[in-house]
Coordinates of C-alpha atoms in Angstrom, one line a residue:
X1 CA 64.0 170.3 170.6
X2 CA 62.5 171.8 167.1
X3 CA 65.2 171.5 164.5
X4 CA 65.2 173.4 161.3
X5 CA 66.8 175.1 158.9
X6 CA 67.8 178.5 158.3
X7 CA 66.5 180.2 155.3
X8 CA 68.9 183.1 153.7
X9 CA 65.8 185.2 152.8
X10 CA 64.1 185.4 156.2
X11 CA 63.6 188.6 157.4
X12 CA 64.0 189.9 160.6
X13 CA 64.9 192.6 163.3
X14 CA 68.8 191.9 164.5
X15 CA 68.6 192.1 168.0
X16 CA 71.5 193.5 170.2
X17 CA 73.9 191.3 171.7
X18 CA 75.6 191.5 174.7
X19 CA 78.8 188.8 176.1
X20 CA 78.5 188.7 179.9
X21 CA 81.0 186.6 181.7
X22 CA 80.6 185.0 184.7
X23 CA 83.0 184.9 187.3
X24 CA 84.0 184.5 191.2
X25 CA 86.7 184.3 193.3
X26 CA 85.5 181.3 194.9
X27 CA 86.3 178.2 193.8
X28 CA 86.8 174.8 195.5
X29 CA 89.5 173.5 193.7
X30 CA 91.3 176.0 193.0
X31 CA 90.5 179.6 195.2
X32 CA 91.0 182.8 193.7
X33 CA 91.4 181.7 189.9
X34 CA 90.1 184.8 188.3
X35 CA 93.3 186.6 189.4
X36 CA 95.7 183.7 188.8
X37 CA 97.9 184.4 186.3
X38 CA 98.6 182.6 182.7
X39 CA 101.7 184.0 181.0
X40 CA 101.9 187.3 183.3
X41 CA 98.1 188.6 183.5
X42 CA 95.1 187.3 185.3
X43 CA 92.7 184.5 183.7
X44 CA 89.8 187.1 184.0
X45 CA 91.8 189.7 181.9
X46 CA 92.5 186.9 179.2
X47 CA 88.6 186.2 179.4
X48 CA 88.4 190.0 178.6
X49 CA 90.5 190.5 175.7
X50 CA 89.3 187.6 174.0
X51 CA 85.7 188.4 174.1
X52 CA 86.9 191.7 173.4
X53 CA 87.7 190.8 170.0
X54 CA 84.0 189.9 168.7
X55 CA 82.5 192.1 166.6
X56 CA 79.0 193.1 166.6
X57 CA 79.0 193.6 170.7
X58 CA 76.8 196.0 172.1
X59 CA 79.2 195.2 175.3
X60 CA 80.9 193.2 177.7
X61 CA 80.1 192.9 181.1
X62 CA 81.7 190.5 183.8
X63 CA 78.5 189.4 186.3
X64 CA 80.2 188.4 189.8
X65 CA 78.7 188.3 193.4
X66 CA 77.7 190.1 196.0
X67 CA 80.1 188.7 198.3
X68 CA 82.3 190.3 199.8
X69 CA 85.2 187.7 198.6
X70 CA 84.8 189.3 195.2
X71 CA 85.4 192.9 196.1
X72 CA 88.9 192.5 194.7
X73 CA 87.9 191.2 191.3
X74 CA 85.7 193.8 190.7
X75 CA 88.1 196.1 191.3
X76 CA 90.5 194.6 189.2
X77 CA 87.4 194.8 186.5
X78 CA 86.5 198.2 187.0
X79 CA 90.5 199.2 186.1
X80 CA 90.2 198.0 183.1
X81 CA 87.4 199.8 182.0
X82 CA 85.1 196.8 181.8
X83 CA 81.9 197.2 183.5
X84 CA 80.8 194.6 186.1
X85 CA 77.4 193.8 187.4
X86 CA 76.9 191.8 191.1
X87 CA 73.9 189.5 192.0
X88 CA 73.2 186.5 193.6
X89 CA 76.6 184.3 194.8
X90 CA 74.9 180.6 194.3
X91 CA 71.8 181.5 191.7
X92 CA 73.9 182.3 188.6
X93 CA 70.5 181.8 186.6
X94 CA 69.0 185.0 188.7
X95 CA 72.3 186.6 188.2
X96 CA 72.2 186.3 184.5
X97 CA 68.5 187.3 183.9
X98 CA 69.3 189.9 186.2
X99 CA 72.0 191.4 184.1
X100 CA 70.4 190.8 180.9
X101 CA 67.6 192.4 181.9
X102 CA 69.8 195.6 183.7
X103 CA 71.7 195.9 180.2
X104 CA 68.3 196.0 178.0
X105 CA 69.4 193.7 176.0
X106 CA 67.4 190.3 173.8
X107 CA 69.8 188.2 173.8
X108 CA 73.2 187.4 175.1
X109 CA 76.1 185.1 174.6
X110 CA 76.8 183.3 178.1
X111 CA 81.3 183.0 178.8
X112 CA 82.6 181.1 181.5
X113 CA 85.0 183.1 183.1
X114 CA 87.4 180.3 183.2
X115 CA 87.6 179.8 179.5
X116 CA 91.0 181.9 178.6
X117 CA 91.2 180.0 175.4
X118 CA 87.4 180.8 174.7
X119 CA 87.9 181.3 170.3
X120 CA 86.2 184.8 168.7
X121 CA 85.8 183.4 166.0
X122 CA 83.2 181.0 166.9
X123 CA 81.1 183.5 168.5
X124 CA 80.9 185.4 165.6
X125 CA 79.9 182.1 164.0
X126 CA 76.7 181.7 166.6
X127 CA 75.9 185.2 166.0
X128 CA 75.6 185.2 162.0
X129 CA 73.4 181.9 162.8
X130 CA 71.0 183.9 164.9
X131 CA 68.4 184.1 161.3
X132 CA 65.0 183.6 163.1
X133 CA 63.9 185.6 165.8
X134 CA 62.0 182.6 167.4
X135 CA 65.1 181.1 168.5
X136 CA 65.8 180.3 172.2
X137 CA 69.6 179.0 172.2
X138 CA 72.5 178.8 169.8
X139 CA 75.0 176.1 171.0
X140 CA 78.2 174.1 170.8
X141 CA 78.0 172.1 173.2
X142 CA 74.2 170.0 172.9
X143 CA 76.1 167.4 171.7
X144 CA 79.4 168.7 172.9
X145 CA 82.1 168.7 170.0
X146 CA 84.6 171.3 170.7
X147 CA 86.9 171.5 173.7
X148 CA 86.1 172.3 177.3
X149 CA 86.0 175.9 177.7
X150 CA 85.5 177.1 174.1
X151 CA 81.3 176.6 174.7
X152 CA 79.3 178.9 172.8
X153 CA 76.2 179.3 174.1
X154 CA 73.9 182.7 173.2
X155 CA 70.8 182.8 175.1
X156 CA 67.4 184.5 174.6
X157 CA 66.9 187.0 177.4
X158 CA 62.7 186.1 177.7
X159 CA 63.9 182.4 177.2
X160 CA 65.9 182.5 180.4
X161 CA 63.3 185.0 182.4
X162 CA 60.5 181.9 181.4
X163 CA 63.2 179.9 182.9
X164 CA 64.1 181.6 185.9
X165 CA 60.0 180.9 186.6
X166 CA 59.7 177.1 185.7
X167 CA 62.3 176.3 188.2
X168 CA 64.1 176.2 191.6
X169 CA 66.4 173.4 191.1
X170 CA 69.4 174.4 192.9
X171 CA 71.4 172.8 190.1
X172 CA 69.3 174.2 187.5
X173 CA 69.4 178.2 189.3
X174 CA 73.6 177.6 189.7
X175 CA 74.1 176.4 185.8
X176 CA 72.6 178.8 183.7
X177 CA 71.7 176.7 180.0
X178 CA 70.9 173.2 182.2
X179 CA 67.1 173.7 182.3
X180 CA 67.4 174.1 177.8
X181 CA 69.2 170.6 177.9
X182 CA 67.1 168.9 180.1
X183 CA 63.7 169.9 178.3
X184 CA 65.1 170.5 174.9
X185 CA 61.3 169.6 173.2
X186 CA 60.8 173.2 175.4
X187 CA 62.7 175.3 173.2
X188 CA 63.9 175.8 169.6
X189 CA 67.9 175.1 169.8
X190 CA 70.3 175.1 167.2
X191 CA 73.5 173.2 167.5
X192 CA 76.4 173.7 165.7
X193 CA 79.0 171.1 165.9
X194 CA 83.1 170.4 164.9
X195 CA 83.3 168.2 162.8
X196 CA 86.1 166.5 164.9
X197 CA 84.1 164.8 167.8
X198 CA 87.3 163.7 169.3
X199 CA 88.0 167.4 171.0
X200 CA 85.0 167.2 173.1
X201 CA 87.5 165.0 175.4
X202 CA 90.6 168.1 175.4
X203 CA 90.5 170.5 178.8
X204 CA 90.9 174.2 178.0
X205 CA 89.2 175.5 180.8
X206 CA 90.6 176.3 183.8
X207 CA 89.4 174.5 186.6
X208 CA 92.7 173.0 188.7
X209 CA 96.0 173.7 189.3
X210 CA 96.8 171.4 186.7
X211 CA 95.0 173.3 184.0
X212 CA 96.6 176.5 184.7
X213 CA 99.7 175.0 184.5
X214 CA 99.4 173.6 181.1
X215 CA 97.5 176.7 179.8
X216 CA 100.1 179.0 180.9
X217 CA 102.4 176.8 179.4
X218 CA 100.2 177.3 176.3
X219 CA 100.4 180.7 176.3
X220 CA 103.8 181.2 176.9
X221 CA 104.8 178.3 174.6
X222 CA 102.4 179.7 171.0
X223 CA 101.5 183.0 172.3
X224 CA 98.3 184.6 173.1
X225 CA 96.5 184.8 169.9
X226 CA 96.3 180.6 169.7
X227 CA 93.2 179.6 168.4
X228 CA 91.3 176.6 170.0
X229 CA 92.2 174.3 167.1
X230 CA 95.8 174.5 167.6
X231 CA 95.8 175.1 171.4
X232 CA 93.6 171.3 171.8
X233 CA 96.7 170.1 169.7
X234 CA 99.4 171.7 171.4
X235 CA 98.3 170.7 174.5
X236 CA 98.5 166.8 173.9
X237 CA 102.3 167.6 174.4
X238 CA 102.3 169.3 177.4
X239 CA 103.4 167.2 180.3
X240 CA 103.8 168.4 184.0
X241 CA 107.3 169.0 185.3
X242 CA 106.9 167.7 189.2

């Protein structure tokens, strides 16, 4: 990996930038999550309106399946004015180069569609650090110091077409940024970390029925505008009620 540092003066072209969020129905632990709700509206609309909130979009598009198991989620989408896009089921890599590549745009900043806690304002923070146009990744997350399911990761569209050529790891074609970690020297990444290394260990992605539990109960408990700071916290006193 090339470090380096960002000079204020540098000039360049600001590229567009798009959020696409990825998200299916399926979902071996816990089926059908996208439409579960937390606090009385679907996890996928949470995703929505908090990706909603970053300025400098071009858009926001949610990138789902083919399959015929995620009809229903893309109607759900389309109702609330959100455009979708459908590709491959298993090779989210194709899916996302695919989209990028549909939308026109350079670059775009990658949202798991089971983050409902995913933080604005630290999107907006890898966007203003996109200075040089010869970058391939922004990151949070290579080394991890913020919580499960507040990653930040905004991805160079030609990066991830190179990508999408140097590979067909099935592990590497269903997790879209795993290729950049595994040959960082590859590709100029720029981390940004915490501070607090200790939140790498808090859950704020929904992944069980245990998470949604205590992320509803987050929601309901501090409201919907809880930042990740508070909501990693918080959630230290949640405890299940059997």
């Amino acid at each position: 990996m090339v470090r380096f540092r960002v000079g204020k003066s540098y000039r360049f072209k600001r590229m567009k930038v798009a959020a696409i969020i990825f998200s299916r129905m399926a979902s071996s632990r816990l089926p059908g999550k996208a439409l579960r709700h937390i606090a009385g509206e679907p996890l996928i609309k949470r995703v929505i309106n908090r990706v909603s909130k970053v300025k400098k979009l071009s858009t926001v598009v949610v990138a789902t399946s083919n399959s015929k198991n995620d009809d229903r989620l893309v109607e759900y989408i389309q109702s609330l004015n959100i455009e979708v896009f459908r590709g491959a089921a298993h090779d989210v890599l194709n899916r996302a180069v695919s989209c990028a590549s549909y939308l026109g745009v350079d670059k775009f900043i990658r949202i798991n569609g089971d983050s409902p806690l995913i933080d604005p304002e630290l999107l907006e923070k890898g966007i203003e650090m996109w200075r040089e146009p010869n970058l391939d990744l922004i990151s949070n997350v290579f080394p991890r110091t913020y919580p499960v399911g507040t990653s930040v990761d905004i991805i160079k569209t030609d990066s991830l077409k190179k990508i999408l050529s140097l590979t067909v790891d099935s592990c590497d074609r269903e997790h879209v940024t795993r290729f950049f970690y595994r040959n960082p020297e590859k590709f100029r990444i720029l981390n940004f970390e915490s501070g607090r290394s200790e939140l790498r260990e808090v859950r704020l992605a929904v992944d069980t029925e245990e998470d949604l539990e205590r992320i509803d109960w987050l929601f309901k408990e501090f409201g919907g505008l809880i930042n990740f700071e508070m909501a990693a916290e918080k959630s230290l006193l949640w405890s299940r009620v059997e």
